[in-house]
CSV table of C-alpha atoms in Angstrom, one decimal:
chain,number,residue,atom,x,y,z
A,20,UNK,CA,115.6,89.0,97.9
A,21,UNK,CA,112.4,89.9,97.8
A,22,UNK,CA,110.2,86.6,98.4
A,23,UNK,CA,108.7,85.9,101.6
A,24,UNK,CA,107.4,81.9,102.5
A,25,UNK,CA,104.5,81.4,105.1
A,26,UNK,CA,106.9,80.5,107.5
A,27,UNK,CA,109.1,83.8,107.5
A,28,UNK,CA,105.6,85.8,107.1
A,29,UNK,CA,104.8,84.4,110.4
A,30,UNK,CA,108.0,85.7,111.8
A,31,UNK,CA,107.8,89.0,110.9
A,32,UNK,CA,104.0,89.4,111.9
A,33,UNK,CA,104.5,88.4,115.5
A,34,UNK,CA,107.1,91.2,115.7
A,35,UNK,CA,105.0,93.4,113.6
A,36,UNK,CA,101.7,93.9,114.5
A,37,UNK,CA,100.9,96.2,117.8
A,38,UNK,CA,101.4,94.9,121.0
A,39,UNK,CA,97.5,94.5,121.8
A,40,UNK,CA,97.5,92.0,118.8
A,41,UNK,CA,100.9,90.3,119.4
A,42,UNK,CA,99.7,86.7,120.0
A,43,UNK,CA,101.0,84.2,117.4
A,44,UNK,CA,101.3,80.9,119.9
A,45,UNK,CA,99.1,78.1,120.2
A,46,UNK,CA,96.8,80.3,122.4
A,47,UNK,CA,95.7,82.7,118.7
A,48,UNK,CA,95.4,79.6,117.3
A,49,UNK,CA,93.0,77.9,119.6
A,50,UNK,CA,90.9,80.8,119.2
A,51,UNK,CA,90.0,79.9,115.3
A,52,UNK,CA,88.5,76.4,116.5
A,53,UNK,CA,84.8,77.2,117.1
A,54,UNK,CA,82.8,80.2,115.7
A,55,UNK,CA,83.9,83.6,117.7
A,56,UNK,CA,81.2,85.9,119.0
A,57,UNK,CA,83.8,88.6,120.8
A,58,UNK,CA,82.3,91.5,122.8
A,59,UNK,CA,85.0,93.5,120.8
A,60,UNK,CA,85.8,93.6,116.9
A,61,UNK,CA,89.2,94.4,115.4
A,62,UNK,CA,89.3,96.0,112.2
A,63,UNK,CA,93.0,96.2,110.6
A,64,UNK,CA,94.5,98.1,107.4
A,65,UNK,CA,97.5,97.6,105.2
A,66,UNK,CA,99.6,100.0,105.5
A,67,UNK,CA,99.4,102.9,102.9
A,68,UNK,CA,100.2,105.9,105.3
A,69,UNK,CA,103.0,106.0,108.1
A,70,UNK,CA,99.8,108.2,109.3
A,71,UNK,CA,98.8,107.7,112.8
A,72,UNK,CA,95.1,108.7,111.8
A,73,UNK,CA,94.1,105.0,110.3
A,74,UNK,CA,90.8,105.5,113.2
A,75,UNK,CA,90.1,108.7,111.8
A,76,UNK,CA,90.1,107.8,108.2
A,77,UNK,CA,88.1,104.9,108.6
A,78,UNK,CA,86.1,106.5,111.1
A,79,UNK,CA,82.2,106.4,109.3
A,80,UNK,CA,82.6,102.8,108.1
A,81,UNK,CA,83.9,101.7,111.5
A,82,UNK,CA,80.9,103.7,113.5
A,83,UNK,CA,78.4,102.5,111.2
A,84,UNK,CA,79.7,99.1,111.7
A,85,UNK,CA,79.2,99.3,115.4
A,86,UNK,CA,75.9,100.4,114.5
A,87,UNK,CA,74.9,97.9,113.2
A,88,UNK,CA,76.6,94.6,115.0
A,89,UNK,CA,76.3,96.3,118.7
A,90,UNK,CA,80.1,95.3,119.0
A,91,UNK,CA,83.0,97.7,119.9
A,92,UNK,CA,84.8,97.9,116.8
A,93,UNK,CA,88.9,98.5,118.0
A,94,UNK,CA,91.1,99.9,115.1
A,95,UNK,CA,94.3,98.2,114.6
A,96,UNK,CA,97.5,99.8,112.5
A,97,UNK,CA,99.5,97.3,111.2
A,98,UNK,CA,103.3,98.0,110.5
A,99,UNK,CA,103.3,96.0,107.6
A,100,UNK,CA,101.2,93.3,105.7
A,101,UNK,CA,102.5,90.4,106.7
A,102,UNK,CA,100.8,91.8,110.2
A,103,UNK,CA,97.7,92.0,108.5
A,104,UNK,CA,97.6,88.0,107.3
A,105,UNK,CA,98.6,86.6,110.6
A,106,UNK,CA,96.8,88.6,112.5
A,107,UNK,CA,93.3,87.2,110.3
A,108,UNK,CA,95.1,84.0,110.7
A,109,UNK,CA,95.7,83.6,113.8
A,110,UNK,CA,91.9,85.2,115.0
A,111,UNK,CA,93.8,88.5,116.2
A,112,UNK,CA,92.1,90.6,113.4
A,113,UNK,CA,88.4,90.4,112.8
A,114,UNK,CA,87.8,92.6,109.6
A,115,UNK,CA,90.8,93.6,107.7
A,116,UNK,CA,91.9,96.1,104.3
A,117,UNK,CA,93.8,93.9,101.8
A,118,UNK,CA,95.2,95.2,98.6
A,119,UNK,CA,94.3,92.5,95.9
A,120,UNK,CA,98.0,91.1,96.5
A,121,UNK,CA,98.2,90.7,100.0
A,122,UNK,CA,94.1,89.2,100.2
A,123,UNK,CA,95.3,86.9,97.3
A,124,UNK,CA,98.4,85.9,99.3
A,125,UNK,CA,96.4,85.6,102.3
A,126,UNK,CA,93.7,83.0,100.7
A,127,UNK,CA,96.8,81.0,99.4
A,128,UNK,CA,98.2,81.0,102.6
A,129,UNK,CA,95.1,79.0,103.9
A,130,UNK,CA,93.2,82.2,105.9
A,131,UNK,CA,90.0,81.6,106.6
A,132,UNK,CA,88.2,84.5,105.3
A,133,UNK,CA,86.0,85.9,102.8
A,134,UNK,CA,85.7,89.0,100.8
A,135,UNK,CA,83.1,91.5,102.1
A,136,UNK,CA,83.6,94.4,98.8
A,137,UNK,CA,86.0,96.1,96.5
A,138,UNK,CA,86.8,99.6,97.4
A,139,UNK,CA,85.1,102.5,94.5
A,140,UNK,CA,86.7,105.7,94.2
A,141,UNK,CA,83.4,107.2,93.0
A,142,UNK,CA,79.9,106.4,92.9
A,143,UNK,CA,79.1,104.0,90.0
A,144,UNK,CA,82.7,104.0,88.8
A,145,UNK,CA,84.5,100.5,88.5
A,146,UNK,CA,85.9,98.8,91.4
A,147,UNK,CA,89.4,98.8,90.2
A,148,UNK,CA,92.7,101.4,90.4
A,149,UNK,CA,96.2,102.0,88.9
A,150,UNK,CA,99.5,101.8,89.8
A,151,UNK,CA,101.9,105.0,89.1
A,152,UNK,CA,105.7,104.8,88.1
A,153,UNK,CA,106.8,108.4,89.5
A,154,UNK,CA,110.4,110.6,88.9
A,155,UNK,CA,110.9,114.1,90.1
A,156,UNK,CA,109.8,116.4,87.3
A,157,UNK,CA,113.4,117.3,85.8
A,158,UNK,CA,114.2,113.7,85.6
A,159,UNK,CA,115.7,112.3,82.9
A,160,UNK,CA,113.9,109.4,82.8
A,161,UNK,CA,111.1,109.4,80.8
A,162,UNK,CA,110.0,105.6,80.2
A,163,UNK,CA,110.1,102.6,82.6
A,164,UNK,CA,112.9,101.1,80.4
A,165,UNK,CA,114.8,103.7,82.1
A,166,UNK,CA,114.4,102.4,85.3
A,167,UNK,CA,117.3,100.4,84.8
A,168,UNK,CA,120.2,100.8,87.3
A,169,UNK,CA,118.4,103.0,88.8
A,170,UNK,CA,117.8,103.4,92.9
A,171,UNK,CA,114.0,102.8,92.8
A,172,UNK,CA,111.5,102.8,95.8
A,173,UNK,CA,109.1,100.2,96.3
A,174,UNK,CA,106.1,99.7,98.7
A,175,UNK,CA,106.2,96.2,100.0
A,176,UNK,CA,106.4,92.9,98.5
A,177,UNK,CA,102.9,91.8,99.2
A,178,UNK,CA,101.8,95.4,97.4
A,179,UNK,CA,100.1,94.8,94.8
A,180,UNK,CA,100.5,98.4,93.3
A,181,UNK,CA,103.7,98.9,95.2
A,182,UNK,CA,105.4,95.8,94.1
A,183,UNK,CA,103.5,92.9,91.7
A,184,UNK,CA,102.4,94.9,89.2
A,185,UNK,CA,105.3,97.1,88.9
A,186,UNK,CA,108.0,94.1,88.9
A,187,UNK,CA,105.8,92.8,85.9
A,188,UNK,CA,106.2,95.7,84.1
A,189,UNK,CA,110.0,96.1,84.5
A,190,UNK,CA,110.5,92.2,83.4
A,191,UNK,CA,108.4,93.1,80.5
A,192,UNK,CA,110.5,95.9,80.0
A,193,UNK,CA,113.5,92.9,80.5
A,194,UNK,CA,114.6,94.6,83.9
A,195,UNK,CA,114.7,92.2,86.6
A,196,UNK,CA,114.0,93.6,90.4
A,197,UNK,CA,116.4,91.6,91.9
A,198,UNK,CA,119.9,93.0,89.8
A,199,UNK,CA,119.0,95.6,87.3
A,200,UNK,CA,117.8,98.0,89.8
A,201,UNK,CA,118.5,99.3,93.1
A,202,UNK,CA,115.5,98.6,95.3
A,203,UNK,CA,114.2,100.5,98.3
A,204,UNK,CA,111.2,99.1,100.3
A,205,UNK,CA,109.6,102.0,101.7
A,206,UNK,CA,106.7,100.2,103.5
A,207,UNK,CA,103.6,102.7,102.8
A,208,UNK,CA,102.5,104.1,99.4
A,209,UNK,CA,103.2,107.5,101.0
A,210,UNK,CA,106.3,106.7,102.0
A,211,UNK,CA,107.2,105.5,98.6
A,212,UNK,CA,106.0,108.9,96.8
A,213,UNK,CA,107.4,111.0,99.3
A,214,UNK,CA,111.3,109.0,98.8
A,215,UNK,CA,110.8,110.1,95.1
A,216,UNK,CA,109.8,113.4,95.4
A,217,UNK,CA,112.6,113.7,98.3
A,218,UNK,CA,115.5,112.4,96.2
A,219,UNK,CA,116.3,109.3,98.3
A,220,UNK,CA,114.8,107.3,95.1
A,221,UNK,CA,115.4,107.9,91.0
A,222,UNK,CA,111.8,106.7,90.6
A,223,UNK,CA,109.2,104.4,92.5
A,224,UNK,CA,105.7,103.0,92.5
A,225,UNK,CA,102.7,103.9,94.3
A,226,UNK,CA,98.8,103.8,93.5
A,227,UNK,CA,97.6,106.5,91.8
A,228,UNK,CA,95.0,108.3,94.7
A,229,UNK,CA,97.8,108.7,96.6
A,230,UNK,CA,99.9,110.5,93.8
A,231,UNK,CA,96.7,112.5,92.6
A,232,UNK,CA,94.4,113.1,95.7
A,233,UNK,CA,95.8,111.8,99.4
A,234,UNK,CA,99.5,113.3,99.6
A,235,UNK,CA,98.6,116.4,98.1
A,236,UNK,CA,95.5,117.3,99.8
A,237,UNK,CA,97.3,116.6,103.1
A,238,UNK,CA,100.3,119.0,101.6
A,239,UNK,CA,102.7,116.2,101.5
A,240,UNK,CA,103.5,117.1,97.9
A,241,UNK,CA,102.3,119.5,95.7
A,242,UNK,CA,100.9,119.5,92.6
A,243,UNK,CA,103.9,118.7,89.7
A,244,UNK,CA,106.2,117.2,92.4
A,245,UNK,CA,106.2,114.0,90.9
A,246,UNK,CA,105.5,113.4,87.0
A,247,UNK,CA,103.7,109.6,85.8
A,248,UNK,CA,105.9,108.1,83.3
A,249,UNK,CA,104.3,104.8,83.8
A,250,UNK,CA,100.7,103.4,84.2
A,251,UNK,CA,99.9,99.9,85.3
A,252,UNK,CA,96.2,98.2,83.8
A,253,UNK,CA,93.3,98.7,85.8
A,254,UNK,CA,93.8,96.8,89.3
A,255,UNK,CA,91.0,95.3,90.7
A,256,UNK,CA,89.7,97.1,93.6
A,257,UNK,CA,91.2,96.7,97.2
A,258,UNK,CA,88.7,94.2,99.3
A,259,UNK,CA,88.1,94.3,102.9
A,260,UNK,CA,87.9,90.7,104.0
A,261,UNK,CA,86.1,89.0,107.2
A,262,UNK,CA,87.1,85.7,109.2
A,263,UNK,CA,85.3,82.7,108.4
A,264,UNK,CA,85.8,82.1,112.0
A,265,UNK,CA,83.5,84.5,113.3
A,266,UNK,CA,79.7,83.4,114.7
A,267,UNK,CA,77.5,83.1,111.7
A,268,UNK,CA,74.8,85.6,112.7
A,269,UNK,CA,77.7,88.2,113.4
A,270,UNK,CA,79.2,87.4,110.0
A,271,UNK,CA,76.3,88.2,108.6
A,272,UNK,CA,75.5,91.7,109.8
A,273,UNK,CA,78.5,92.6,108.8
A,274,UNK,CA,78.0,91.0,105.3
A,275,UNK,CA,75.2,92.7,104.5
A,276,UNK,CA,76.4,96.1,106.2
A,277,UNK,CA,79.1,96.3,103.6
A,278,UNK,CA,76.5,95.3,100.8
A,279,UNK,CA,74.7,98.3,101.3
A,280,UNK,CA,75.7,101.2,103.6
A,281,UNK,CA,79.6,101.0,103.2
A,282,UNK,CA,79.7,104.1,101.0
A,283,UNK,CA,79.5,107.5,101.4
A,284,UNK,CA,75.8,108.5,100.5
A,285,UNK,CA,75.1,106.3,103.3
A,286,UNK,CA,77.0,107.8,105.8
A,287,UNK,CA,76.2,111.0,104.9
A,288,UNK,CA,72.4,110.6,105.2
A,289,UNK,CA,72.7,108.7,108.6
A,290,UNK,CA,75.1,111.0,110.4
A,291,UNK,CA,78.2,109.2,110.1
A,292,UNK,CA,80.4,112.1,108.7
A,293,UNK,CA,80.1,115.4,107.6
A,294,UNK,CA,80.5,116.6,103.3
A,295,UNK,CA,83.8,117.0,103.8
A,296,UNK,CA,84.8,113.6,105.4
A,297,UNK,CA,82.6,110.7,104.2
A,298,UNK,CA,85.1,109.0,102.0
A,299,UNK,CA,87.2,106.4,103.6
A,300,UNK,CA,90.8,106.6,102.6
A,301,UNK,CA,89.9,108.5,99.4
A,302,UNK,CA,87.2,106.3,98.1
A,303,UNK,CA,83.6,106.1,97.9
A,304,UNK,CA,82.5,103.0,99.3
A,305,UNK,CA,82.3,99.1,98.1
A,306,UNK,CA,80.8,97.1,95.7
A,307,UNK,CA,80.5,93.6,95.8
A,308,UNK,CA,83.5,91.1,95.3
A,309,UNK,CA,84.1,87.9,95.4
A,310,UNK,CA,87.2,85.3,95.8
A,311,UNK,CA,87.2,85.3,91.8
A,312,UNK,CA,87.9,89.2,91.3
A,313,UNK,CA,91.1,89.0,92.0
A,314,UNK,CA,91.9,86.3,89.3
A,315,UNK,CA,93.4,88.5,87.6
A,316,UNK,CA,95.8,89.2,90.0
A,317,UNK,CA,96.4,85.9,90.2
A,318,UNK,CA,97.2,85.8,86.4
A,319,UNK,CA,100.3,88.6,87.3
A,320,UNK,CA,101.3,86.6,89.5
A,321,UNK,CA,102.0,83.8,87.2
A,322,UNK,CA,104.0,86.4,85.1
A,323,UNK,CA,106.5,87.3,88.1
A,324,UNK,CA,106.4,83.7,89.8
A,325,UNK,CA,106.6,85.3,93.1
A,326,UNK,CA,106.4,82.7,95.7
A,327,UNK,CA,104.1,84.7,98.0
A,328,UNK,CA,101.6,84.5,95.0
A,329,UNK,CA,101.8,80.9,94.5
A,330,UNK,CA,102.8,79.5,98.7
A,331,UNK,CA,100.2,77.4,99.8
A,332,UNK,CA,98.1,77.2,96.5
């Protein structure tokens, strides 16, 4: 119930992604022909808040960006990731957020793009993060064997923390998605956390800055709202990516932008934020990345057999 093919993820983005961006005809396509130099840039996320403030977290990346191309840079809020892939594929989306899922999925897909970095949470720390398996703190459960038959709240099937790496764990734990639990797909990691901590799920999945840092400093929970009982392996870190398609010269700005002022030392020194909000979505900055730094996302994939990992490749 859960598997998505290219052709469905096409449906579901035209109908998904904002109306300025809602252009999934031949028109979007023509676009990708020839190399794109656009007065304006769109930058898009994955959705990991139902927040309306996606500019305003992104905020010293995406001024620093303009900075540094002399392009508008437009902010784009996706509904879900499907939205996120058509909208590179098609030539609606410029620069984009992946997790390593959905950029994996995307690649396989046949998107042209490349990766630009892999989001830090601090400075010098590795590019990589965790999925969480969260209960209330008086649950019973204790383990994720105990997930089974349980109502359990999920992110999104092209999450990587909100959906691969947990269904890998549960079939390890010989628990299969699609009958031994009751799934709910939440949409945003937020949204995910916040269904656990509300009651509407037994347990759920969702990456672990969001547990330990985001909903609580925005007093979505509180501290010892939700307990861990499950920790994935370290993730590889989520990459922004850039169309192929894009003029050369253009490409490359924005190439070497993220190389070495996407972080939060930067943007602090050049007047892009103030102490208190120079991280972007909870992280420091990037590090390099390229296409094979998510092979390891790709070998999950080939424990779950999820289509989406595999359409196209």
């Amino acid at each position: 119930m859960f598997k998505i093919s290219r052709r469905l993820l096409a449906v579901l983005a035209c109908a998904a992604l904002p109306l300025g961006l809602t252009a999934c005809g031949p028109s979007a396509a023509t676009e990708q022909g020839g190399a794109r130099n656009p007065d304006e840039l769109v930058f898009a996320s994955i959705p990991s808040e139902d927040s309306t403030s996606l500019e305003q977290e992104f905020r010293p990346l995406i001024d620093m960006l303009a900075k540094e191309t002399g392009k508008k840079i437009r902010v784009e809020k996706a509904t879900d990731y499907a939205a996120v892939i058509e909208g590179q594929r098609t030539g609606k989306i410029d620069i984009a957020m992946y997790g390593p899922l959905s950029y994996v999925v995307a690649k396989n897909s046949g998107v042209r793009i490349s990766p630009l970095g892999a989001q830090v949470e601090t400075k010098g720390g590795a590019p990589g993060y965790r999925s969480y398996g969260v209960v209330k703190p008086d649950s019973p459960i204790q383990r994720i064997e105990d997930f089974r038959g349980k109502q359990v709240c999920f992110v999104d099937p092209n999450s990587t923390s909100g959906y691969l790496y947990p269904k890998a764990a549960l079939q390890k734990a010989g628990i299969d998605v699609e009958h031994d639990v009751k799934p709910v797909l939440a949409g945003g990691h937020d949204a995910s956390a916040l269904g656990v901590a509300s009651g509407q799920c037994d347990a759920g999945f969702a990456y672990d800055t969001m547990v330990d840092k985001l909903l609580p400093e925005k007093g979505g929970i509180k501290p010892g709202d939700l307990r861990v009982v499950w920790r994935s392996e370290l993730i590889p870190g989520s990459p922004a990516a850039i169309s192929d398609d894009l003029d050369p010269a253009l490409k490359d700005k924005v190439v070497e932008a993220f190389k070495t002022k996407a972080n939060a030392d930067y943007f602090k020194a050049n007047g892009f934020c103030t102490a208190d909000d120079c991280e972007v979505g909870g992280y420091w900055g990037f590090v390099p990345a390229d296409d094979a730094t998510f092979n390891s996302v790709r070998d999950v994939c080939g424990i779950t057999r999820d289509k989406q990992c595999t359409e196209g490749s």
